[in-house]
CSV table of C-alpha atoms in Angstrom, one decimal:
chain,number,residue,atom,x,y,z
U,20,MET,CA,0.0,0.0,0.0
U,21,SER,CA,1.4,3.4,-0.9
U,22,THR,CA,1.9,6.1,1.7
U,23,ALA,CA,1.3,9.8,1.5
U,24,ALA,CA,5.0,10.1,0.9
U,25,GLN,CA,4.3,9.8,-2.8
U,26,THR,CA,2.2,13.0,-2.9
U,27,LYS,CA,3.3,15.0,0.2
U,28,GLN,CA,4.1,18.6,-0.7
U,29,PRO,CA,4.1,22.0,1.1
U,30,SER,CA,1.5,24.7,0.7
U,31,LEU,CA,3.7,27.1,-1.4
U,32,TYR,CA,2.1,30.3,-0.1
U,33,ARG,CA,-0.9,31.4,1.8
U,34,GLU,CA,-3.7,32.7,-0.4
U,35,PRO,CA,-5.3,36.1,0.4
U,36,ILE,CA,-9.0,36.5,0.3
U,37,ILE,CA,-8.7,39.3,-2.2
U,38,PRO,CA,-5.5,38.7,-4.3
U,39,GLU,CA,-4.9,42.4,-4.9
U,40,LEU,CA,-4.3,45.3,-2.5
U,41,VAL,CA,-7.5,47.4,-2.6
U,42,ILE,CA,-7.1,49.6,0.6
U,43,PRO,CA,-5.5,52.9,-0.4
U,44,ASP,CA,-3.2,53.1,2.6
U,45,LEU,CA,-1.8,49.6,2.0
U,46,LYS,CA,-1.4,50.3,-1.7
U,47,GLU,CA,0.6,53.4,-0.8
U,48,MET,CA,2.8,51.4,1.6
U,49,GLU,CA,3.5,48.9,-1.2
U,50,ARG,CA,4.5,51.7,-3.6
U,51,SER,CA,7.0,52.9,-1.1
U,52,GLY,CA,9.0,49.7,-1.6
U,53,SER,CA,9.6,49.4,2.2
U,54,TYR,CA,7.0,46.8,3.0
U,55,ASP,CA,6.5,43.1,2.1
U,56,ARG,CA,3.5,42.6,-0.1
U,57,ASN,CA,2.5,39.2,1.5
U,58,VAL,CA,2.3,40.9,4.9
U,59,LEU,CA,0.3,43.8,3.5
U,60,LEU,CA,-2.2,41.3,1.9
U,61,TRP,CA,-2.4,39.5,5.3
U,62,LEU,CA,-3.1,42.8,7.0
U,63,GLN,CA,-5.8,43.5,4.4
U,64,ASP,CA,-7.4,40.1,5.1
U,65,GLY,CA,-8.2,41.3,8.6
U,66,TYR,CA,-10.3,44.1,7.2
U,67,VAL,CA,-11.8,41.8,4.6
U,68,ASN,CA,-12.9,39.4,7.4
U,69,ARG,CA,-14.5,42.3,9.2
U,70,ALA,CA,-16.3,43.4,6.1
U,71,ILE,CA,-17.7,39.9,5.5
U,72,LYS,CA,-19.0,39.7,9.1
U,73,GLU,CA,-20.5,43.2,9.0
U,74,HIS,CA,-22.1,42.9,5.7
U,75,LEU,CA,-23.0,39.2,5.5
U,76,PRO,CA,-26.8,39.8,4.9
U,77,GLN,CA,-26.0,42.1,1.9
U,78,LEU,CA,-23.5,39.6,0.5
U,79,ARG,CA,-26.0,36.7,0.8
U,80,GLU,CA,-28.6,38.8,-0.9
U,81,LEU,CA,-26.3,39.6,-3.8
U,82,HIS,CA,-25.3,36.0,-4.1
U,83,THR,CA,-28.9,34.9,-4.3
U,84,SER,CA,-29.8,37.5,-6.8
U,85,LEU,CA,-26.9,36.6,-9.1
U,86,VAL,CA,-27.8,33.0,-9.0
U,87,GLU,CA,-31.5,33.7,-9.8
U,88,SER,CA,-30.5,36.0,-12.7
U,89,GLY,CA,-28.5,33.3,-14.3
U,90,GLU,CA,-25.3,35.3,-14.6
U,91,SER,CA,-22.2,33.6,-15.9
U,92,PRO,CA,-19.6,32.4,-13.3
U,93,GLU,CA,-17.2,35.1,-14.5
U,94,GLU,CA,-19.8,37.9,-14.0
U,95,MET,CA,-20.8,36.5,-10.6
U,96,ARG,CA,-17.2,36.5,-9.5
U,97,ARG,CA,-16.7,40.0,-10.8
U,98,GLN,CA,-19.7,41.4,-9.0
U,99,LYS,CA,-19.0,39.6,-5.8
U,100,THR,CA,-15.4,40.8,-5.7
U,101,GLN,CA,-16.5,44.4,-6.5
U,102,ALA,CA,-19.0,44.3,-3.6
U,103,LEU,CA,-16.5,42.8,-1.2
U,104,VAL,CA,-13.9,45.4,-2.2
U,105,GLU,CA,-16.3,48.2,-1.5
U,106,PHE,CA,-17.3,46.8,1.9
U,107,THR,CA,-13.7,46.3,2.8
U,108,ARG,CA,-12.7,49.9,2.0
U,109,ALA,CA,-15.7,51.1,4.1
U,110,SER,CA,-14.7,48.9,7.0
U,111,TYR,CA,-11.1,50.2,6.8
U,112,ALA,CA,-12.3,53.8,6.7
U,113,THR,CA,-14.3,53.3,9.9
U,114,GLU,CA,-11.2,51.7,11.6
U,115,LYS,CA,-9.0,54.5,10.4
U,116,ALA,CA,-11.4,57.2,11.7
U,117,ALA,CA,-11.1,55.5,15.1
U,118,GLY,CA,-7.3,55.7,15.0
U,119,ARG,CA,-6.8,52.1,14.1
U,120,GLY,CA,-5.5,52.4,10.5
U,121,ALA,CA,-2.4,50.8,9.0
U,122,ASP,CA,0.9,52.2,10.3
U,123,LEU,CA,4.5,51.2,10.8
U,124,LYS,CA,4.1,49.8,14.3
U,125,GLY,CA,1.1,47.7,13.2
U,126,TYR,CA,3.0,46.5,10.2
U,127,ILE,CA,6.0,45.4,12.2
U,128,ASP,CA,3.8,43.5,14.7
U,129,ALA,CA,1.9,41.9,11.9
U,130,ALA,CA,5.1,41.0,10.0
U,131,LYS,CA,6.6,39.2,13.1
U,132,THR,CA,3.5,37.2,13.5
U,133,PHE,CA,3.3,36.5,9.8
U,134,PHE,CA,6.8,35.2,9.4
U,135,GLU,CA,6.7,33.2,12.6
U,136,ALA,CA,3.5,31.5,11.2
U,137,GLU,CA,5.2,30.9,7.9
U,138,SER,CA,8.1,29.3,9.7
U,139,ALA,CA,5.8,26.9,11.6
U,140,ARG,CA,4.2,25.9,8.3
U,141,TYR,CA,7.4,25.2,6.4
U,142,GLY,CA,9.4,23.8,9.4
U,143,GLY,CA,6.5,21.4,10.0
U,144,HIS,CA,6.6,20.3,6.4
U,145,LEU,CA,10.3,19.4,6.6
U,146,GLN,CA,9.7,17.3,9.7
U,147,GLU,CA,6.6,15.7,8.1
U,148,LEU,CA,8.7,15.0,5.0
U,149,ALA,CA,11.2,13.1,7.0
U,150,GLU,CA,8.5,11.0,8.6
U,151,TYR,CA,6.8,10.2,5.3
U,152,ILE,CA,10.1,9.2,3.8
U,153,LYS,CA,10.8,6.9,6.7
U,154,LYS,CA,7.3,5.3,6.4
U,155,ALA,CA,7.8,4.8,2.7
U,156,LEU,CA,11.1,3.0,3.2
U,157,GLU,CA,9.5,0.8,5.9
U,158,ASN,CA,6.8,-0.2,3.4
U,159,GLY,CA,9.4,-1.1,0.9
U,160,GLU,CA,8.7,1.8,-1.4
U,161,LYS,CA,11.3,3.8,-3.2
U,162,PRO,CA,10.8,7.6,-2.5
U,163,ASP,CA,10.9,10.0,-5.5
U,164,ILE,CA,14.1,11.8,-4.3
U,165,GLU,CA,14.0,14.6,-6.9
U,166,ARG,CA,10.3,15.3,-6.3
U,167,HIS,CA,10.8,15.5,-2.5
U,168,ALA,CA,13.9,17.5,-3.0
U,169,ARG,CA,11.9,20.2,-4.9
U,170,HIS,CA,9.5,20.5,-2.0
U,171,ALA,CA,12.2,20.5,0.6
U,172,TYR,CA,14.0,23.2,-1.3
U,173,VAL,CA,10.9,25.4,-1.3
U,174,SER,CA,10.4,24.9,2.5
U,175,MET,CA,14.0,25.6,3.3
U,176,ALA,CA,14.0,28.7,1.1
U,177,LYS,CA,10.9,30.0,2.8
U,178,LEU,CA,12.4,29.3,6.2
U,179,SER,CA,15.6,31.1,5.3
U,180,GLY,CA,13.5,34.1,4.0
U,181,ALA,CA,11.5,34.2,7.2
U,182,MET,CA,14.6,34.2,9.3
U,183,THR,CA,16.1,37.1,7.2
U,184,HIS,CA,12.9,39.1,7.6
U,185,LEU,CA,12.7,38.5,11.3
U,186,GLU,CA,16.3,39.6,11.8
U,187,GLY,CA,15.5,42.8,9.8
U,188,LEU,CA,12.6,43.4,12.2
U,189,SER,CA,14.9,43.2,15.2
U,190,GLY,CA,13.4,39.8,16.0
U,191,LYS,CA,16.6,38.1,16.8
U,192,PRO,CA,15.2,35.5,19.2
U,193,ALA,CA,12.5,34.6,16.7
U,194,ALA,CA,15.0,34.4,13.9
U,195,LEU,CA,17.1,32.0,16.0
U,196,GLN,CA,14.0,29.8,16.6
U,197,VAL,CA,13.5,29.7,12.8
U,198,ALA,CA,17.1,28.7,12.3
U,199,ASN,CA,16.8,25.9,14.9
U,200,LEU,CA,13.5,24.8,13.3
U,201,MET,CA,15.1,24.4,9.9
U,202,ARG,CA,18.1,22.7,11.3
U,203,LYS,CA,15.9,20.2,13.2
U,204,GLY,CA,13.9,19.5,10.1
U,205,ILE,CA,17.0,18.9,7.9
U,206,GLU,CA,18.6,16.6,10.5
U,207,GLU,CA,15.4,14.5,10.7
U,208,ILE,CA,15.5,14.1,6.9
U,209,LYS,CA,19.2,13.4,6.9
U,210,PHE,CA,19.1,10.7,9.5
U,211,ALA,CA,15.9,8.8,8.4
U,212,THR,CA,16.2,5.2,9.5
U,213,ILE,CA,14.5,1.9,9.1
U,214,GLY,CA,14.5,0.3,12.5
U,215,ASP,CA,17.9,1.0,13.9
U,216,GLN,CA,19.6,1.1,10.5
U,217,PRO,CA,20.4,4.5,9.0
U,218,THR,CA,19.8,5.0,5.3
U,219,ASN,CA,21.4,7.2,2.7
U,220,VAL,CA,18.1,8.5,1.3
U,221,GLY,CA,18.2,11.7,3.4
U,222,ARG,CA,21.7,12.4,2.4
U,223,GLU,CA,20.9,11.9,-1.2
U,224,LEU,CA,17.9,14.1,-1.0
U,225,LEU,CA,19.9,17.0,0.5
U,226,LYS,CA,22.4,16.6,-2.3
U,227,VAL,CA,19.6,17.1,-4.8
U,228,VAL,CA,18.4,20.1,-2.8
U,229,ASP,CA,21.9,21.6,-3.0
U,230,LYS,CA,21.9,21.0,-6.8
U,231,ILE,CA,18.5,22.7,-7.1
U,232,GLY,CA,19.8,25.7,-5.2
U,233,GLN,CA,22.4,26.2,-7.8
U,234,ASN,CA,19.8,26.6,-10.6
U,235,PRO,CA,16.3,26.7,-9.1
U,236,SER,CA,14.5,27.7,-12.3
U,237,ALA,CA,15.6,24.4,-13.9
U,238,TYR,CA,13.7,22.4,-11.3
U,239,ILE,CA,11.0,24.7,-9.8
U,240,GLU,CA,9.5,26.0,-13.0
U,241,PHE,CA,5.9,25.2,-12.0
U,242,ARG,CA,6.4,25.2,-8.3
U,243,ASP,CA,8.3,28.4,-7.5
U,244,PRO,CA,5.8,30.7,-5.6
U,245,SER,CA,7.0,33.7,-7.6
U,246,ARG,CA,6.0,32.0,-10.8
U,247,MET,CA,2.6,30.8,-9.8
U,248,GLY,CA,-0.7,32.6,-10.5
U,249,MET,CA,-3.6,32.8,-8.1
U,250,PRO,CA,-6.0,29.8,-8.3
U,251,GLU,CA,-9.4,30.6,-9.7
U,252,ARG,CA,-12.0,30.6,-6.9
U,253,GLY,CA,-15.0,32.5,-5.6
U,254,PRO,CA,-14.1,35.8,-3.9
U,255,TRP,CA,-16.1,34.8,-0.8
U,256,ASP,CA,-14.3,31.6,-0.3
U,257,TYR,CA,-12.3,32.4,2.9
U,258,GLU,CA,-9.7,30.1,1.5
U,259,PRO,CA,-9.5,26.7,-0.1
U,260,MET,CA,-10.4,23.7,2.2
U,261,HIS,CA,-6.9,23.4,3.6
U,262,ARG,CA,-7.2,26.6,5.7
U,263,GLN,CA,-8.6,25.2,8.9
U,264,GLY,CA,-10.5,27.2,11.6
U,265,GLY,CA,-11.0,30.3,9.4
U,266,TYR,CA,-14.2,32.2,9.0
U,267,ASN,CA,-16.3,30.8,6.2
U,268,PRO,CA,-19.5,32.7,5.2
U,269,GLY,CA,-20.9,29.5,3.7
U,270,PHE,CA,-20.8,30.3,0.0
């Protein structure tokens, strides 16, 4: 019986509710070049969630009317997105008037939380990958080393990026934790065993990871986050099924 080791892969990036920045202050912060776009989209998600909760009856009514009118999926998506964008901007305007708009301190606090969460995601993937490889070997399977190496490379690159960002935010202890998390994950892959016998699979995998690092575009053409487009989905989907515990308005 095959294990999940054959298909295990990391989530390459978190998917924002609205894939573009629509709040003027956040757009201005992005234009300055001093802020990470992913963090800004994550900040925006907070206002989007507030807008969904505050305007859920109107959003439900719009959804129903669009279904009854027989609009195409593309037109339904466009009108839903437009409505959610307008409600989000209104929610943000209310927050800003109360003195709770986006600012440097809020960005730094959010960035630390964001990159710590990213570290947990990708560090966990490295540790799971070691476990899945071990189970595959115990079942007599031959792991696809190059495939797993591509995924390991992505997770290691994301962890390295998170560590760099945290150091830049004066989050030295957090950056050290990320470094330790990556080291632990790598060691678990490197020393995968069957029973008490160590194998060379982990070592071979890390050799391929190093090879990928020398020319990533030759291996990660369809997996590099910077090369991937947003998946097509409804604008009111809080996120695809893999985001657990998030708010879901039920559309």
